[in-house]
XYZ file of C-alpha atoms in Angstrom:
551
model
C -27.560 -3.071 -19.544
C -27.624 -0.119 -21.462
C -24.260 1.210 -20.591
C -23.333 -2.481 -21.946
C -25.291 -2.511 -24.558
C -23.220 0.658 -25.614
C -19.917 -1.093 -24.465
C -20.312 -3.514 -27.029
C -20.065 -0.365 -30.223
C -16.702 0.849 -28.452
C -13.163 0.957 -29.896
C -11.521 2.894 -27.459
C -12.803 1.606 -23.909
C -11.609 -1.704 -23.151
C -13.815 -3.569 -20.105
C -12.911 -6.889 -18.351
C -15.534 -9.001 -17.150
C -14.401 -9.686 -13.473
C -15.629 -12.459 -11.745
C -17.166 -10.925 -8.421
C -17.223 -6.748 -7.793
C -14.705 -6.765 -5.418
C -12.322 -7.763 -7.818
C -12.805 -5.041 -10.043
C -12.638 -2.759 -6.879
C -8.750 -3.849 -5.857
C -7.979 -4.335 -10.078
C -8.816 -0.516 -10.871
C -6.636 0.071 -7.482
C -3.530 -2.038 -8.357
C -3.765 -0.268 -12.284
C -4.053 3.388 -10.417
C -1.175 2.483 -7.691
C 1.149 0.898 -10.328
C 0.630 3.787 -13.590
C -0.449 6.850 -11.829
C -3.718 7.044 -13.471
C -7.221 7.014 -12.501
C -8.386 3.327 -12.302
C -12.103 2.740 -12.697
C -14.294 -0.163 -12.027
C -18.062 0.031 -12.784
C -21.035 -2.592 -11.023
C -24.868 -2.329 -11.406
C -27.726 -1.661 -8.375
C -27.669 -3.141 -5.201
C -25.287 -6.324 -4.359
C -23.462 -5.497 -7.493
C -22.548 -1.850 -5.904
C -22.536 -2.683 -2.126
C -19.584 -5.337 -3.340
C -17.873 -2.203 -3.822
C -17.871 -1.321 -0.434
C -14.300 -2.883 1.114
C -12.111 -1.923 -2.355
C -13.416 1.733 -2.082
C -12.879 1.935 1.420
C -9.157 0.014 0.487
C -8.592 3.578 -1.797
C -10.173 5.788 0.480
C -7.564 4.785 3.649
C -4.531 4.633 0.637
C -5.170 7.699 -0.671
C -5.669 6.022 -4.591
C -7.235 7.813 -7.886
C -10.060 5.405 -8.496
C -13.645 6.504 -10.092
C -16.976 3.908 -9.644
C -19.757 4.136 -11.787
C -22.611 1.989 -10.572
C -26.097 1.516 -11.919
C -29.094 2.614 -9.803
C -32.898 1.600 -10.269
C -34.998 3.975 -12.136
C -35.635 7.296 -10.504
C -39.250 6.659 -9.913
C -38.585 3.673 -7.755
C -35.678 5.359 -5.605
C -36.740 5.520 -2.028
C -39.750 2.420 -2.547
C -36.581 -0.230 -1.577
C -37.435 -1.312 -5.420
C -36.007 -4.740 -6.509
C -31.861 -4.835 -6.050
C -31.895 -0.584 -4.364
C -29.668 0.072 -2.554
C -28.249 3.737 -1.009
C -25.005 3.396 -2.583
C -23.897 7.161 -2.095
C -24.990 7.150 1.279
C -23.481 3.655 2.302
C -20.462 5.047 0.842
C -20.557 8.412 2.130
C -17.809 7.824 5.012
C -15.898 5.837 2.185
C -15.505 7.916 -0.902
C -13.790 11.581 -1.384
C -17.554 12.072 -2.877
C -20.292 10.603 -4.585
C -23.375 11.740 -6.920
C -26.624 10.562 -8.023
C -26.997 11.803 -11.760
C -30.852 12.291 -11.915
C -30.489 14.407 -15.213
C -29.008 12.891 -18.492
C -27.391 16.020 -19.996
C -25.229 16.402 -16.440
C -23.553 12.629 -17.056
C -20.462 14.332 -18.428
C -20.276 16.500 -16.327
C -20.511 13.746 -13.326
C -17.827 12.021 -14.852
C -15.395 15.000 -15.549
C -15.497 16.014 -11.862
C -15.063 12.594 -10.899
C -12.165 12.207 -12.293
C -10.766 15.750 -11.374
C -12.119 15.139 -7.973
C -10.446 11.538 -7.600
C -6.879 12.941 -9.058
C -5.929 15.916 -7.952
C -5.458 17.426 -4.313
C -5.188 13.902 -1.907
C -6.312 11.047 -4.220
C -9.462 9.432 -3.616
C -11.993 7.354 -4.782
C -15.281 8.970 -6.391
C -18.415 7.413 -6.951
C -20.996 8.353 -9.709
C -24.384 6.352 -9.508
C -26.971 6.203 -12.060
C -30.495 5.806 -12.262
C -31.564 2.916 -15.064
C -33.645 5.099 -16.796
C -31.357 8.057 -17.131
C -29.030 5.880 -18.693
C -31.683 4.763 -21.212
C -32.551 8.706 -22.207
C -31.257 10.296 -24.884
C -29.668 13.751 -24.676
C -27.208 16.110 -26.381
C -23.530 15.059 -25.783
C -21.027 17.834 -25.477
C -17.089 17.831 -24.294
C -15.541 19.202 -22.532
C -18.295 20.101 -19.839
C -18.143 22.775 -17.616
C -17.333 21.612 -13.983
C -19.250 23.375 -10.770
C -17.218 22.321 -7.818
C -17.771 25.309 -5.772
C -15.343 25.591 -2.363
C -12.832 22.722 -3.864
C -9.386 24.176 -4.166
C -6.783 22.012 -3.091
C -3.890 24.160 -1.720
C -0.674 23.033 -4.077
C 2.242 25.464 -3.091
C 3.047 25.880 0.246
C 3.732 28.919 2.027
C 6.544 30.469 1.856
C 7.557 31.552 5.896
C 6.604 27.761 6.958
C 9.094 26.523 4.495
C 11.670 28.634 5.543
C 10.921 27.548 9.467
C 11.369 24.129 8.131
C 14.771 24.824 6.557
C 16.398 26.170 9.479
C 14.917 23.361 11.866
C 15.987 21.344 9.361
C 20.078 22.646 9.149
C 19.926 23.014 13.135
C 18.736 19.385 14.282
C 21.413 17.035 15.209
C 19.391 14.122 14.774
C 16.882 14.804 12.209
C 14.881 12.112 10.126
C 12.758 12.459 6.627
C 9.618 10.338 7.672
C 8.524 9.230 4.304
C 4.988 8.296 3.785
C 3.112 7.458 0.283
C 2.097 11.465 -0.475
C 5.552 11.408 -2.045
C 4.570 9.109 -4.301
C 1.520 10.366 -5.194
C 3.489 13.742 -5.909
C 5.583 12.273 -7.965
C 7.868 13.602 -5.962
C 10.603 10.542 -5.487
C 13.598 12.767 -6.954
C 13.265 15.498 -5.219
C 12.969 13.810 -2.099
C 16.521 12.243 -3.260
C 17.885 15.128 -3.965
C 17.025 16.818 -0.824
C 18.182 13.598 1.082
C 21.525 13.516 -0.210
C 21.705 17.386 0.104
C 21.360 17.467 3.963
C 22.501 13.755 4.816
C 19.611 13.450 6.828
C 18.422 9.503 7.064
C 15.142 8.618 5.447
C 12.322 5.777 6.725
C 9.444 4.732 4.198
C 6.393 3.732 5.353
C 4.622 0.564 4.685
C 2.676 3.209 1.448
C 6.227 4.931 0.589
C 8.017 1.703 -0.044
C 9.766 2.432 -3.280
C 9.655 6.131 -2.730
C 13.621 6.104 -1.838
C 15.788 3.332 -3.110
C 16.271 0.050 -0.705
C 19.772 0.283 -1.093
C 20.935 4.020 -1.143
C 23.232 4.498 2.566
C 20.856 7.039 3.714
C 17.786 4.892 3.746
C 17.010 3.277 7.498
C 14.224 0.823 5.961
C 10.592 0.882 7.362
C 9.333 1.798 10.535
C 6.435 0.629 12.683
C 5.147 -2.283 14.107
C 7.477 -4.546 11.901
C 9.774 -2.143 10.401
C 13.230 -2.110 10.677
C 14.790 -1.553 14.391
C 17.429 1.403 13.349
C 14.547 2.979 11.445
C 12.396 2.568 14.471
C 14.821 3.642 17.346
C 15.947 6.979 14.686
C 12.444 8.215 14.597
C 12.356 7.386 18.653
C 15.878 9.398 19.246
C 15.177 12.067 16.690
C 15.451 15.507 17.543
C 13.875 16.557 14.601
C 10.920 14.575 12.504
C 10.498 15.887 8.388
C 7.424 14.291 7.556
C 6.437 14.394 4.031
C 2.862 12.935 2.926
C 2.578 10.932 6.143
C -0.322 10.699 8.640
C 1.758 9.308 11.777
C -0.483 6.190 11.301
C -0.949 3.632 14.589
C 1.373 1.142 13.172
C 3.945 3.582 12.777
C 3.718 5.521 16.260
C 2.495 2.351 18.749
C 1.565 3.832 21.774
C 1.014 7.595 20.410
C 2.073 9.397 24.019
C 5.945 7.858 23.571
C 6.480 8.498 20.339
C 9.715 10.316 19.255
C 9.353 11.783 22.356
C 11.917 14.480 21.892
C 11.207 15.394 18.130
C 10.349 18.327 16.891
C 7.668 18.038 14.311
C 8.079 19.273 10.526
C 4.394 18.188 9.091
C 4.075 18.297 5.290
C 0.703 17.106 3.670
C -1.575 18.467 0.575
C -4.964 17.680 3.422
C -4.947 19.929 6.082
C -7.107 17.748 8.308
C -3.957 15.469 8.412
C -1.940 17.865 9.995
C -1.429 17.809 13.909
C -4.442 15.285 13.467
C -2.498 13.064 15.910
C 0.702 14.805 16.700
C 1.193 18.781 17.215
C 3.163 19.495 14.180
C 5.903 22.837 15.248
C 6.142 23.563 11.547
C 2.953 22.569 9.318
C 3.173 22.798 5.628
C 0.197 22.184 3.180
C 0.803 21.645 -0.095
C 2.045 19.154 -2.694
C 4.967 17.215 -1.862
C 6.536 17.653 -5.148
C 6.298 21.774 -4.652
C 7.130 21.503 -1.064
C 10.385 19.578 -1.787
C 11.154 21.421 -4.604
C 11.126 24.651 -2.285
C 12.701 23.227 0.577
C 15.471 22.211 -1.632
C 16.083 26.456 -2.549
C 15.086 27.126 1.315
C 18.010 24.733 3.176
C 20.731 25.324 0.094
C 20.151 29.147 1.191
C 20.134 28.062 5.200
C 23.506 25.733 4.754
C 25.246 28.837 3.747
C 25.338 29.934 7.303
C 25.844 26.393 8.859
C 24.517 23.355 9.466
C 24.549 20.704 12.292
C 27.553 18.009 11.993
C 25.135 15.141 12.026
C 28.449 12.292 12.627
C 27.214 11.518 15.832
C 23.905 10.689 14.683
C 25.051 8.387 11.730
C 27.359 6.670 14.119
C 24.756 5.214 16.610
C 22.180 4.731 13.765
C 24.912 2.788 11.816
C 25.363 1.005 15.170
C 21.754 0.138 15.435
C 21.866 -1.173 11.872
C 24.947 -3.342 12.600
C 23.527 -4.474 15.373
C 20.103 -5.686 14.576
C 20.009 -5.955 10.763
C 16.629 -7.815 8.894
C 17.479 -11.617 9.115
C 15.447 -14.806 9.736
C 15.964 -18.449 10.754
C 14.603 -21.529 8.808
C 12.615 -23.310 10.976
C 13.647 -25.984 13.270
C 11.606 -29.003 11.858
C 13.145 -28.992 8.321
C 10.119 -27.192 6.609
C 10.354 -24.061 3.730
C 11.089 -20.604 4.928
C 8.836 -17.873 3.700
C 11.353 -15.594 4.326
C 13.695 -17.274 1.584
C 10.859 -18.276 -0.627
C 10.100 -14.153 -0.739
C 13.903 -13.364 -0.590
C 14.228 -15.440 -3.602
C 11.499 -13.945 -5.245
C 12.836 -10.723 -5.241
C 16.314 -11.583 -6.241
C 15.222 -13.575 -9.340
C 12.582 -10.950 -10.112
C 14.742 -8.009 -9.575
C 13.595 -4.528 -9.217
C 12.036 -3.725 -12.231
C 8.928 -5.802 -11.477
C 5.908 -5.011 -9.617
C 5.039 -6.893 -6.777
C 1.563 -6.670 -4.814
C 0.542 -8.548 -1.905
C -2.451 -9.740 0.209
C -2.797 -8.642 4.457
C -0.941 -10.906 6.991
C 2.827 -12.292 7.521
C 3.282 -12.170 3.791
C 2.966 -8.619 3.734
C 5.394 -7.931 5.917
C 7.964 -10.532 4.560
C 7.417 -8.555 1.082
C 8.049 -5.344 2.370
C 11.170 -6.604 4.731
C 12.930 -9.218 2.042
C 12.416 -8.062 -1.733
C 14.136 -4.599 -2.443
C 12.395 -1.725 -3.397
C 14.997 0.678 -5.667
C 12.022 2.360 -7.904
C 7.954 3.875 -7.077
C 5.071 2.258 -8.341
C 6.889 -1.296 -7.869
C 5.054 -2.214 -4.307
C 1.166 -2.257 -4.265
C -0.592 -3.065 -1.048
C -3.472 -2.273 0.931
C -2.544 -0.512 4.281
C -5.037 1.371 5.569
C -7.572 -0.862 5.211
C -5.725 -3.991 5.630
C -7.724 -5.962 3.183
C -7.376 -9.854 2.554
C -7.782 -10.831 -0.972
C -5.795 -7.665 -2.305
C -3.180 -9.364 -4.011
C -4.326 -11.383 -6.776
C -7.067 -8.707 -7.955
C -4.421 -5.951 -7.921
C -2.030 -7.798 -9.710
C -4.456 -7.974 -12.202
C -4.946 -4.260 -12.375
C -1.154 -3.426 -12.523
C -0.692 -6.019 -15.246
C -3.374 -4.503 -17.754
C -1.872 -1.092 -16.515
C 1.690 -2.455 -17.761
C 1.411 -5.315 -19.756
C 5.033 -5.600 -20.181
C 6.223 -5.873 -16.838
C 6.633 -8.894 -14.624
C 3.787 -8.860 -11.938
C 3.810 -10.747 -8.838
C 1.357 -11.422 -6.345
C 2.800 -12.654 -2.747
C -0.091 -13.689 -1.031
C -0.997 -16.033 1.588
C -3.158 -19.080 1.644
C -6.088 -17.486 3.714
C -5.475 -13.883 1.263
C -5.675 -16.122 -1.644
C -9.085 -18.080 -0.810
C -10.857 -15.026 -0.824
C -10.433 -13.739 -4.506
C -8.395 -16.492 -6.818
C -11.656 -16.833 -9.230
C -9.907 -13.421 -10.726
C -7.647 -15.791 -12.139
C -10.490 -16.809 -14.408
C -10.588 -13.358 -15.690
C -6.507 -13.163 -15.706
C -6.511 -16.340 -18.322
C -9.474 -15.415 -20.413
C -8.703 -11.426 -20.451
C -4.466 -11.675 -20.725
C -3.500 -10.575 -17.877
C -0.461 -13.451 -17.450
C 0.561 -12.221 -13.378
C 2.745 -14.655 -11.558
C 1.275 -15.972 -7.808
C 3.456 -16.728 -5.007
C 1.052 -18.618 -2.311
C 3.078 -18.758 0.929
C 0.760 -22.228 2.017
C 1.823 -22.363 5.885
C -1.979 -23.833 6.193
C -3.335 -21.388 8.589
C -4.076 -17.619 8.753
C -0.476 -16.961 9.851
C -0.208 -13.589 11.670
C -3.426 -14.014 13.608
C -1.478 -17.209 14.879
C 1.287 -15.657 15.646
C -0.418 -13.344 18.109
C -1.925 -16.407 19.510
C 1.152 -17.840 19.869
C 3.038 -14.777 21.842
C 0.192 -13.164 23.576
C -2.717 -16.409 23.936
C -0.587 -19.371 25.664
C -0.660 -20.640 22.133
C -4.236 -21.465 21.973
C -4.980 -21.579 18.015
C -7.991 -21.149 17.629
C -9.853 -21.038 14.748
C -6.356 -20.252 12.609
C -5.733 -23.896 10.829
C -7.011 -23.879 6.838
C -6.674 -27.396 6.291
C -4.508 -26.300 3.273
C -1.608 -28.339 4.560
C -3.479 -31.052 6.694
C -6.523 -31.825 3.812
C -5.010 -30.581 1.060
C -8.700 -28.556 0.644
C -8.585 -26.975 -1.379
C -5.508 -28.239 -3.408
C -3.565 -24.763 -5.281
C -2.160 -26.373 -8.071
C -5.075 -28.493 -9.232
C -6.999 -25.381 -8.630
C -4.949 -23.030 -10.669
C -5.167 -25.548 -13.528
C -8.971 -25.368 -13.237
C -8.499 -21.739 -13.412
C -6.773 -21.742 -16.440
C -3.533 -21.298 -14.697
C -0.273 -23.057 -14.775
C -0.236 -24.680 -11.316
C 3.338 -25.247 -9.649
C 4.509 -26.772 -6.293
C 7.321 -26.113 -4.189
C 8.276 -27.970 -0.754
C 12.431 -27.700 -0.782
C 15.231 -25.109 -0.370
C 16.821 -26.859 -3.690
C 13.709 -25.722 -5.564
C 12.254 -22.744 -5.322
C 15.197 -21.163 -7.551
C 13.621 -23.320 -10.323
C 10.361 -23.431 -9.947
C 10.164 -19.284 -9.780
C 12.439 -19.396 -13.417
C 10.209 -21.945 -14.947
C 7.351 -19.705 -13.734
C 9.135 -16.520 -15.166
C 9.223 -18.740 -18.218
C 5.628 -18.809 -18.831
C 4.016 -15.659 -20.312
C 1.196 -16.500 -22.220
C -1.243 -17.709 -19.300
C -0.911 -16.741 -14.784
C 0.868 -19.295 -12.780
C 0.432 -20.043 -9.450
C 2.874 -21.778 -7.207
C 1.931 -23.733 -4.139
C 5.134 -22.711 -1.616
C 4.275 -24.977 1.129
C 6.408 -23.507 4.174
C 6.248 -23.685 7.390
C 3.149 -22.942 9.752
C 5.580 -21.569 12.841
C 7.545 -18.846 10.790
C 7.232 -15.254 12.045
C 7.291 -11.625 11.608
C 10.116 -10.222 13.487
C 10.961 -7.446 14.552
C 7.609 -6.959 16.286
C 5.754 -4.006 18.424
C 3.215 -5.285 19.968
C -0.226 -3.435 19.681
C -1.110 -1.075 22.456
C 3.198 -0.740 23.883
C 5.645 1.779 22.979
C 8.094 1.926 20.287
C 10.756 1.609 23.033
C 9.370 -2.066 23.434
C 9.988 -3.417 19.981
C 10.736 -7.115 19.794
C 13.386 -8.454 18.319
C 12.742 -11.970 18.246
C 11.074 -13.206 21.315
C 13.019 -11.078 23.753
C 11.782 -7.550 24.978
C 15.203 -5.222 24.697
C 15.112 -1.739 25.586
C 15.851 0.020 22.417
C 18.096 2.559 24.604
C 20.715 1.779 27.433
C 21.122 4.624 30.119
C 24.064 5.511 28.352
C 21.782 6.407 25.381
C 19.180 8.884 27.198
């Protein structure tokens, strides 16, 4: 209350009154993914902070500039499990980049100036800053800037100079290199120089699930995403490579399956501002710490200088990854009994939305049919939790992106089990402005967990079905309305064009349309948890990536 009460005299800090903690969590998230900036989100003692919990952990795994500022019970009653204490900077200690307890009311600027140096600069992170009820109620002397003790914190920026120069020649000497592209490069800032250094060597690029956006969708040099539902030539080029340039990446589970056959005969290039990432799960031959922007930036002098002497004739390469890309290209197939295709819902989307948006999505089949089917030519346009992997991102983090940039279209592709778990945010979105277009894929059950029923459980679905397309319960449009939403249905291929323009058409309030698709629909391609990349699926058959031909 007094940090309200204070609130309410303000002309320069604006505050939105979320609807449940978490939601301010994921909103300051989706504004820091989407402008660059710190996002902050602030919730009093004990349930109001442990609410925090899942969206800090959601920034901590992504790597996203976010400050909290919670309120804590009055010093004298810290320790005594006083009404609504709780430990919040030890519950979060595993969570957070770091976290203090402000028991002094002249060092509250100075808390919040290192919290926001601490949460922005070196590998992003969230920071939390709790304080005690009664040393917001003190008075002390104000004074800005404040001097900031962070003693041993010196986040190494420009790389060294011999490693870079290793890099260069492994670089010009591989004959089937690969830039593995994860989202450091967009937290560098870093997206042109990683084009120009692309289209300097002709070496393909993958982006991650986090780096989507980093290099455009539709330049020839870009493979698509890798992993456990990424593209297959951008999957069997990191298997092949000779050579693996990774850049802000942390050779993450879903992107390696089964760690001991991954890329198998690549040498490793490992660039990354944390050193604890670095041969953290693969032996990196070359490491490089520093910021991607500075790294690329002197890698770009480094292989100019190397090319002068030779290079690799990388034809070979492009002609069996341009094989691979032929041959097993993103597609789908509309389902069998006559019902809605996600895939073409999203597709559509994307088309109609174009580029220029920003589009956010929940945890599940959605997710993937975001990052497969809308194209991604510009950073900062694709927010979603992958780390973490937390349901109920979408709609929150729309919110965020939207107050970040109020002029931009902002969609939220989420999923009917995603969306049950945080729409009252688009209470806030009606009252506070915040007019984000929702695209609920309603296949009535929790879709991906079905899926893996389906393929690896005899098809024993249990516990999956919603009721969202058997009961109706609860019914999206009439609950959008309630909301203060425009609520919209779809059911038909003829539609969906016009339902997403008429929602496009509505700016002064959110809408929400109901997409009621099909409950069989699938993510494919597919590598199933615990195999090798070798054993990716493309569509309910097994195929060896590689003939013998190949090896």
């Amino acid at each position: 209350m007094p940090a309200y009460d204070a609130l309410l005299d303000s002309t320069k800090v604006r505050h939105v009154l979320v609807r449940h903690e978490q939601g301010a969590g994921h909103a300051a998230t989706g504004y820091a993914q989407a402008t660059g900036k710190v996002g902050v989100c602030i919730a009093t003692s004990g349930p109001g902070a442990t609410n925090l919990v899942t969206p800090l952990a959601d920034a901590y795994m992504d790597s996203v500039p976010v400050v909290a500022i919670t309120g804590q019970v009055a010093r004298p009653l810290i320790g005594t499990d006083g009404f609504q204490e709780a430990d919040i900077c030890g519950i979060t200690m595993p969570i957070t980049k770091h976290s203090f307890l402000v028991t002094d009311p002249a060092e509250i600027p100075g808390a919040i100036a290192e919290a926001f140096h601490l949460a922005s600069t070196g590998r992003p992170g969230p920071v939390l800053v709790d304080i005690p009820k009664d040393v917001m109620q003190a008075n002390t002397s104000f004074s800005w800037p404040p001097e900031m003790h962070l003693p041993g914190y010196r986040p190494t920026t420009r790389p060294h100079g011999k490693q870079v120069r290793e890099a260069a020649k492994l670089i010009c000497s591989s004959h089937r290199p690969v830039f593995y592209v994860g989202g450091g490069v967009l937290k560098a800032n870093a997206t042109e120089q990683l084009r120009e250094l692309a289209e300097l060597t002709g070496i393909p690029v993958v982006t991650t699930l986090m780096a989507k956006g980093a290099f455009p969708d539709s330049h020839p040099q870009h493979l698509g995403m890798p992993g456990m539902h990424g593209a297959v030539a951008a999957v069997a080029a990191m298997q092949r490579a000779d050579l693996l340039i990774a850049l802000g990446a942390r050779f993450d589970d879903r992107v390696t399956g089964q760690l001991s056959s991954f890329a198998p005969d690549a040498k490793i290039v490992h660039a990354d501002i944390d050193p604890a990432e670095i041969s953290k799960n693969r032996h990196a031959d070359v490491p490089i710490v520093g910021d991607c922007k500075e790294i690329l930036t002197e890698l770009i002098t480094s292989v100019t200088s190397e090319r002068d002497t030779g290079s690799a004739d990388l034809t070979p390469w492009w002609q069996q990854l341009s094989g691979w890309r032929d041959t097993f290209p993103l597609g789908y197939d509309w389902p069998s009994d006559g019902t809605l295709s996600p895939h073409y819902v999203i597709e559509r989307i994307g088309a109609l939305a174009g580029p220029d948006a920003v589009y956010t999505a929940g945890v599940g089949q959605h997710q993937m049919w975001a990052a497969q089917f809308v194209h991604y030519e510009r950073p900062r346009s694709w927010i979603n939790s992958g780390g973490l992997g937390t349901m109920g991102f979408a709609v929150p983090a729309a919110m965020g992106a939207k107050f970040g940039l109020p002029d931009t279209e902002v969609w939220a592709i989420d999923g009917d089990g995603c969306f049950q778990m945080t729409n009252q945010e688009l209470a806030t979105c009606a009252i506070e402005g915040a007019p984000i277009k929702v695209a609920v894929m309603n296949n009535g059950n929790l879709g991906m967990v079905r899926q893996w029923q389906n393929l690896f459980y005899e098809g024993r679905y249990s516990a999956t079905d919603l009721g969202t397309h058997k009961h109706r319960i609860p019914d999206f449009k009439l609950l959008a309305e309630a909301l203060g939403c425009v609520g919209l249905r779809c059911e038909s291929k003829e539609d969906v064009d016009a339902t997403i323009r008429k929602a496009q058409e509505i700016n002064d309030r959110p809408v929400v349309i109901d997409f009621v698709v099909g409950k069989d629909a699938q993510v494919w391609p597919m590598v199933a948890a615990g195999t090798g990349n070798d054993e990716i699926m493309a569509a309910r058959g097994i195929r060896p990536l590689f003939d013998e031909d190949d090896v």
